PDB file of C-alpha atoms in Angstrom:
ATOM      1  CA  ALA A   1      61.011 176.903  95.600  1.00 66.00           C
ATOM      2  CA  MET A   2      58.545 174.173  96.657  1.00 82.00           C
ATOM      3  CA  PHE A   3      60.466 174.059 100.025  1.00 79.00           C
ATOM      4  CA  ASP A   4      60.415 177.746 100.311  1.00 80.00           C
ATOM      5  CA  ILE A   5      56.911 178.255  99.953  1.00 87.00           C
ATOM      6  CA  LEU A   6      56.146 175.307 102.648  1.00 87.00           C
ATOM      7  CA  GLU A   7      57.855 177.287 105.272  1.00 86.00           C
ATOM      8  CA  SER A   8      58.503 173.975 106.890  1.00 91.00           C
ATOM      9  CA  ASP A   9      61.454 172.542 108.705  1.00 94.00           C
ATOM     10  CA  ILE A  10      60.699 169.062 108.062  1.00 95.00           C
ATOM     11  CA  VAL A  11      59.166 167.614 104.828  1.00 94.00           C
ATOM     12  CA  VAL A  12      57.633 163.992 104.342  1.00 95.00           C
ATOM     13  CA  MET A  13      57.157 162.315 101.106  1.00 91.00           C
ATOM     14  CA  GLN A  14      55.754 158.932 100.307  1.00 93.00           C
ATOM     15  CA  GLU A  15      55.699 157.119  97.010  1.00 83.00           C
ATOM     16  CA  THR A  16      58.981 158.648  95.718  1.00 80.00           C
ATOM     17  CA  LYS A  17      59.072 155.555  93.373  1.00 80.00           C
ATOM     18  CA  ILE A  18      62.767 155.575  92.618  1.00 74.00           C
ATOM     19  CA  GLN A  19      65.335 153.417  92.714  1.00 70.00           C
ATOM     20  CA  ARG A  20      68.794 153.923  94.485  1.00 70.00           C
ATOM     21  CA  LYS A  21      70.834 153.535  91.238  1.00 68.00           C
ATOM     22  CA  ASP A  22      68.352 156.252  89.586  1.00 71.00           C
ATOM     23  CA  LEU A  23      68.991 158.551  92.132  1.00 69.00           C
ATOM     24  CA  GLN A  24      70.993 161.667  90.937  1.00 68.00           C
ATOM     25  CA  ASP A  25      72.015 164.763  92.994  1.00 69.00           C
ATOM     26  CA  ASP A  26      70.117 167.529  90.824  1.00 68.00           C
ATOM     27  CA  MET A  27      67.058 165.244  91.321  1.00 66.00           C
ATOM     28  CA  VAL A  28      66.960 164.935  95.193  1.00 73.00           C
ATOM     29  CA  LEU A  29      69.487 167.427  96.807  1.00 79.00           C
ATOM     30  CA  VAL A  30      67.966 170.821  97.864  1.00 81.00           C
ATOM     31  CA  PRO A  31      70.297 173.553  98.890  1.00 86.00           C
ATOM     32  CA  GLY A  32      69.889 173.915 102.657  1.00 88.00           C
ATOM     33  CA  TRP A  33      68.444 170.752 103.264  1.00 91.00           C
ATOM     34  CA  ASP A  34      69.269 167.192 104.044  1.00 92.00           C
ATOM     35  CA  VAL A  35      67.435 164.246 102.658  1.00 92.00           C
ATOM     36  CA  PHE A  36      66.885 160.428 104.194  1.00 94.00           C
ATOM     37  CA  PHE A  37      65.823 157.882 101.935  1.00 91.00           C
ATOM     38  CA  SER A  38      64.311 154.464 102.233  1.00 91.00           C
ATOM     39  CA  LEU A  39      63.836 152.817  98.491  1.00 87.00           C
ATOM     40  CA  PRO A  40      62.603 149.541  97.703  1.00 88.00           C
ATOM     41  CA  LYS A  41      65.428 147.227  97.169  1.00 84.00           C
ATOM     42  CA  HIS A  42      63.963 144.859  94.605  1.00 80.00           C
ATOM     43  CA  LYS A  43      60.709 146.356  92.679  1.00 76.00           C
ATOM     44  CA  LYS A  44      61.438 149.164  90.347  1.00 75.00           C
ATOM     45  CA  GLY A  45      59.186 152.129  90.299  1.00 72.00           C
ATOM     46  CA  TYR A  46      57.677 151.309  93.798  1.00 79.00           C
ATOM     47  CA  SER A  47      56.827 153.107  96.824  1.00 88.00           C
ATOM     48  CA  GLY A  48      59.757 155.031  98.584  1.00 89.00           C
ATOM     49  CA  VAL A  49      59.952 157.471 101.339  1.00 95.00           C
ATOM     50  CA  ALA A  50      62.019 160.524 101.788  1.00 93.00           C
ATOM     51  CA  ILE A  51      62.145 163.195 104.669  1.00 96.00           C
ATOM     52  CA  TYR A  52      63.785 166.392 104.017  1.00 92.00           C
ATOM     53  CA  THR A  53      64.981 168.381 107.209  1.00 95.00           C
ATOM     54  CA  ARG A  54      66.014 171.762 106.913  1.00 93.00           C
ATOM     55  CA  ASN A  55      69.986 171.695 107.989  1.00 88.00           C
ATOM     56  CA  ALA A  56      70.262 175.308 109.586  1.00 84.00           C
ATOM     57  CA  SER A  57      67.496 174.568 112.148  1.00 88.00           C
ATOM     58  CA  CYS A  58      66.219 170.722 112.346  1.00 90.00           C
ATOM     59  CA  ALA A  59      69.169 168.372 112.063  1.00 92.00           C
ATOM     60  CA  PRO A  60      68.382 164.769 113.143  1.00 97.00           C
ATOM     61  CA  ILE A  61      71.042 162.953 115.437  1.00 97.00           C
ATOM     62  CA  ARG A  62      70.359 159.718 114.200  1.00 97.00           C
ATOM     63  CA  ALA A  63      68.613 158.209 111.119  1.00 97.00           C
ATOM     64  CA  GLU A  64      67.490 154.711 110.203  1.00 97.00           C
ATOM     65  CA  GLU A  65      65.784 152.828 107.138  1.00 96.00           C
ATOM     66  CA  GLY A  66      63.181 150.484 107.827  1.00 96.00           C
ATOM     67  CA  ILE A  67      60.856 149.614 110.551  1.00 96.00           C
ATOM     68  CA  ALA A  68      62.399 146.474 112.092  1.00 96.00           C
ATOM     69  CA  GLY A  69      66.107 147.617 112.313  1.00 97.00           C
ATOM     70  CA  VAL A  70      67.058 144.776 110.123  1.00 96.00           C
ATOM     71  CA  LEU A  71      68.944 146.940 107.248  1.00 96.00           C
ATOM     72  CA  CYS A  72      72.183 148.451 107.749  1.00 95.00           C
ATOM     73  CA  PRO A  73      73.657 151.962 107.696  1.00 95.00           C
ATOM     74  CA  PRO A  74      75.278 153.003 104.412  1.00 91.00           C
ATOM     75  CA  LYS A  75      78.766 151.427 103.726  1.00 93.00           C
ATOM     76  CA  SER A  76      78.028 148.850 107.206  1.00 95.00           C
ATOM     77  CA  THR A  77      77.247 145.265 107.335  1.00 97.00           C
ATOM     78  CA  THR A  78      76.110 146.026 110.955  1.00 98.00           C
ATOM     79  CA  LYS A  79      72.129 146.151 111.195  1.00 97.00           C
ATOM     80  CA  PHE A  80      70.792 148.959 112.713  1.00 97.00           C
ATOM     81  CA  ARG A  81      69.642 147.136 115.813  1.00 97.00           C
ATOM     82  CA  ASP A  82      73.097 145.576 116.315  1.00 97.00           C
ATOM     83  CA  LEU A  83      74.878 149.171 116.217  1.00 97.00           C
ATOM     84  CA  PRO A  84      76.131 149.854 119.830  1.00 97.00           C
ATOM     85  CA  SER A  85      73.429 151.267 121.936  1.00 95.00           C
ATOM     86  CA  ASP A  86      74.724 155.016 121.728  1.00 95.00           C
ATOM     87  CA  GLN A  87      74.144 154.554 117.704  1.00 96.00           C
ATOM     88  CA  GLN A  88      70.834 153.209 117.867  1.00 97.00           C
ATOM     89  CA  ILE A  89      67.432 154.859 117.700  1.00 98.00           C
ATOM     90  CA  GLY A  90      66.101 151.615 119.645  1.00 97.00           C
ATOM     91  CA  GLY A  91      62.547 150.462 120.457  1.00 98.00           C
ATOM     92  CA  TYR A  92      63.276 147.374 117.993  1.00 97.00           C
ATOM     93  CA  PRO A  93      60.524 144.871 117.959  1.00 96.00           C
ATOM     94  CA  ARG A  94      62.396 142.128 120.498  1.00 94.00           C
ATOM     95  CA  PRO A  95      61.915 138.217 119.920  1.00 93.00           C
ATOM     96  CA  GLY A  96      58.347 136.909 120.414  1.00 94.00           C
ATOM     97  CA  GLN A  97      56.878 140.714 119.541  1.00 96.00           C
ATOM     98  CA  LEU A  98      56.064 139.863 116.178  1.00 94.00           C
ATOM     99  CA  SER A  99      54.208 136.810 114.498  1.00 93.00           C
ATOM    100  CA  GLY A 100      56.638 136.057 112.302  1.00 89.00           C
ATOM    101  CA  ILE A 101      54.227 135.489 109.391  1.00 92.00           C
ATOM    102  CA  VAL A 102      56.611 137.877 107.201  1.00 94.00           C
ATOM    103  CA  GLU A 103      60.247 137.873 107.728  1.00 93.00           C
ATOM    104  CA  ASP A 104      61.592 141.490 108.872  1.00 93.00           C
ATOM    105  CA  THR A 105      64.038 141.636 106.000  1.00 93.00           C
ATOM    106  CA  VAL A 106      60.968 141.188 103.789  1.00 93.00           C
ATOM    107  CA  LEU A 107      58.980 143.978 105.732  1.00 93.00           C
ATOM    108  CA  ASP A 108      61.857 146.074 105.578  1.00 94.00           C
ATOM    109  CA  SER A 109      62.647 145.430 101.811  1.00 92.00           C
ATOM    110  CA  GLU A 110      59.807 147.800 100.031  1.00 92.00           C
ATOM    111  CA  GLY A 111      61.221 151.312 101.047  1.00 92.00           C
ATOM    112  CA  ARG A 112      58.403 152.059 103.336  1.00 95.00           C
ATOM    113  CA  CYS A 113      59.658 153.586 106.411  1.00 97.00           C
ATOM    114  CA  VAL A 114      62.355 156.310 107.417  1.00 98.00           C
ATOM    115  CA  ILE A 115      62.938 156.842 111.077  1.00 98.00           C
ATOM    116  CA  LEU A 116      64.833 160.365 112.385  1.00 98.00           C
ATOM    117  CA  GLU A 117      65.819 160.961 116.296  1.00 98.00           C
ATOM    118  CA  PHE A 118      65.989 164.246 117.131  1.00 97.00           C
ATOM    119  CA  PRO A 119      66.677 165.592 120.785  1.00 97.00           C
ATOM    120  CA  ALA A 120      63.209 166.084 121.657  1.00 97.00           C
ATOM    121  CA  PHE A 121      61.373 163.106 119.341  1.00 98.00           C
ATOM    122  CA  VAL A 122      61.520 160.476 117.059  1.00 99.00           C
ATOM    123  CA  LEU A 123      59.940 160.950 113.670  1.00 98.00           C
ATOM    124  CA  LEU A 124      58.479 157.887 111.378  1.00 99.00           C
ATOM    125  CA  GLY A 125      57.859 158.592 107.895  1.00 98.00           C
ATOM    126  CA  VAL A 126      55.904 155.943 106.445  1.00 97.00           C
ATOM    127  CA  TYR A 127      54.228 154.583 103.274  1.00 93.00           C
ATOM    128  CA  CYS A 128      52.024 151.867 104.511  1.00 93.00           C
ATOM    129  CA  PRO A 129      50.801 149.110 102.258  1.00 91.00           C
ATOM    130  CA  ALA A 130      47.572 149.428 100.692  1.00 88.00           C
ATOM    131  CA  ASN A 131      44.688 146.990 101.241  1.00 83.00           C
ATOM    132  CA  ARG A 132      44.346 146.453  97.372  1.00 78.00           C
ATOM    133  CA  ASP A 133      43.795 142.628  97.248  1.00 78.00           C
ATOM    134  CA  GLU A 134      44.009 139.275  98.861  1.00 84.00           C
ATOM    135  CA  SER A 135      47.944 138.683  98.056  1.00 83.00           C
ATOM    136  CA  ARG A 136      48.893 141.576 100.294  1.00 88.00           C
ATOM    137  CA  VAL A 137      46.979 140.986 103.462  1.00 91.00           C
ATOM    138  CA  GLU A 138      49.708 139.500 105.512  1.00 93.00           C
ATOM    139  CA  PHE A 139      52.049 141.342 104.483  1.00 93.00           C
ATOM    140  CA  ARG A 140      50.130 144.560 105.158  1.00 94.00           C
ATOM    141  CA  ALA A 141      49.201 143.079 108.646  1.00 94.00           C
ATOM    142  CA  SER A 142      52.683 142.251 109.604  1.00 96.00           C
ATOM    143  CA  PHE A 143      53.762 145.893 108.584  1.00 96.00           C
ATOM    144  CA  PHE A 144      51.298 147.343 111.069  1.00 96.00           C
ATOM    145  CA  GLU A 145      51.863 144.839 113.244  1.00 97.00           C
ATOM    146  CA  ALA A 146      55.685 145.784 113.293  1.00 97.00           C
ATOM    147  CA  LEU A 147      54.875 149.377 112.965  1.00 98.00           C
ATOM    148  CA  ASP A 148      52.887 149.290 116.432  1.00 98.00           C
ATOM    149  CA  VAL A 149      55.187 147.199 117.987  1.00 98.00           C
ATOM    150  CA  ARG A 150      58.335 149.605 117.174  1.00 98.00           C
ATOM    151  CA  ILE A 151      56.285 152.657 118.206  1.00 98.00           C
ATOM    152  CA  ARG A 152      55.111 151.130 121.523  1.00 98.00           C
ATOM    153  CA  ASN A 153      58.695 150.085 122.466  1.00 98.00           C
ATOM    154  CA  LEU A 154      59.831 153.837 121.662  1.00 99.00           C
ATOM    155  CA  VAL A 155      57.429 155.095 123.980  1.00 99.00           C
ATOM    156  CA  ALA A 156      58.459 152.583 126.486  1.00 98.00           C
ATOM    157  CA  GLU A 157      62.033 153.895 126.505  1.00 98.00           C
ATOM    158  CA  GLY A 158      60.724 157.504 127.292  1.00 98.00           C
ATOM    159  CA  LYS A 159      60.851 158.853 123.705  1.00 98.00           C
ATOM    160  CA  GLN A 160      58.481 161.012 122.441  1.00 98.00           C
ATOM    161  CA  VAL A 161      56.938 159.833 118.826  1.00 99.00           C
ATOM    162  CA  ILE A 162      55.507 161.379 115.860  1.00 98.00           C
ATOM    163  CA  LEU A 163      53.961 159.209 113.134  1.00 98.00           C
ATOM    164  CA  THR A 164      53.866 160.930 109.582  1.00 97.00           C
ATOM    165  CA  GLY A 165      53.197 159.444 106.109  1.00 94.00           C
ATOM    166  CA  ASP A 166      50.346 157.542 104.228  1.00 92.00           C
ATOM    167  CA  LEU A 167      48.949 154.874 106.428  1.00 92.00           C
ATOM    168  CA  ASN A 168      46.598 153.752 103.447  1.00 87.00           C
ATOM    169  CA  VAL A 169      43.625 153.615 106.009  1.00 85.00           C
ATOM    170  CA  ILE A 170      40.010 154.637 105.052  1.00 74.00           C
ATOM    171  CA  ARG A 171      38.465 156.196 108.238  1.00 72.00           C
ATOM    172  CA  SER A 172      35.862 158.701 106.175  1.00 72.00           C
ATOM    173  CA  GLU A 173      34.563 159.664 102.953  1.00 71.00           C
ATOM    174  CA  MET A 174      37.443 162.299 102.792  1.00 70.00           C
ATOM    175  CA  ASP A 175      40.075 159.361 103.007  1.00 67.00           C
ATOM    176  CA  SER A 176      38.717 158.196  99.314  1.00 67.00           C
ATOM    177  CA  THR A 177      37.403 158.935  96.400  1.00 70.00           C
ATOM    178  CA  ASN A 178      35.689 155.210  96.225  1.00 69.00           C
ATOM    179  CA  VAL A 179      34.432 155.114 100.020  1.00 64.00           C
ATOM    180  CA  ILE A 180      31.909 152.160  99.947  1.00 65.00           C
ATOM    181  CA  GLU A 181      34.579 149.684  98.479  1.00 69.00           C
ATOM    182  CA  GLY A 182      37.317 150.997 100.402  1.00 62.00           C
ATOM    183  CA  LEU A 183      35.363 150.847 103.612  1.00 62.00           C
ATOM    184  CA  HIS A 184      34.261 147.253 102.447  1.00 69.00           C
ATOM    185  CA  LYS A 185      37.748 146.358 102.541  1.00 66.00           C
ATOM    186  CA  GLU A 186      38.609 147.626 105.843  1.00 65.00           C
ATOM    187  CA  ASN A 187      35.641 145.687 107.250  1.00 68.00           C
ATOM    188  CA  MET A 188      34.011 149.046 108.063  1.00 65.00           C
ATOM    189  CA  THR A 189      30.547 150.706 107.004  1.00 65.00           C
ATOM    190  CA  LEU A 190      29.267 154.326 106.841  1.00 61.00           C
TER     191      LEU A 190
END
């Protein structure tokens, strides 16, 4: 019913907070829609991204989980970035493009990105890490760095890119109920 009300061909969700082992068909499958997930590998009830596409009008030609291309497609041991070029979305960070403060496998372990390629564009659905305390500063910065590099590389390959999701960035009062504290965390002022 919700999908009918939205009258949309693509629906992107963040904070799905479910583990792969807990997925049940009646919980996630919607008649007439395909769904693509990125789920946390280790933390229970944490993060997660899902993109639903209306299969009658909006079928992707490729789908990937993760931002860095280091995860593997289902039932495969080959990383997305190591697949034959005709099976890749592309734009993967090249050696030297990322600082390496946080390993690629760690960046992609929290279920924070699904990438779908359509004939006319590449869609990224993300749930970026929040800036909640000092312990996550390096992870957050590394995730944004990888996201920036991946998008720039895709654009350099001539692809149109659409970024969707929760960036967890506070730019104005509308973005948070606790604006002043949040702006200070982002090193910004009103």
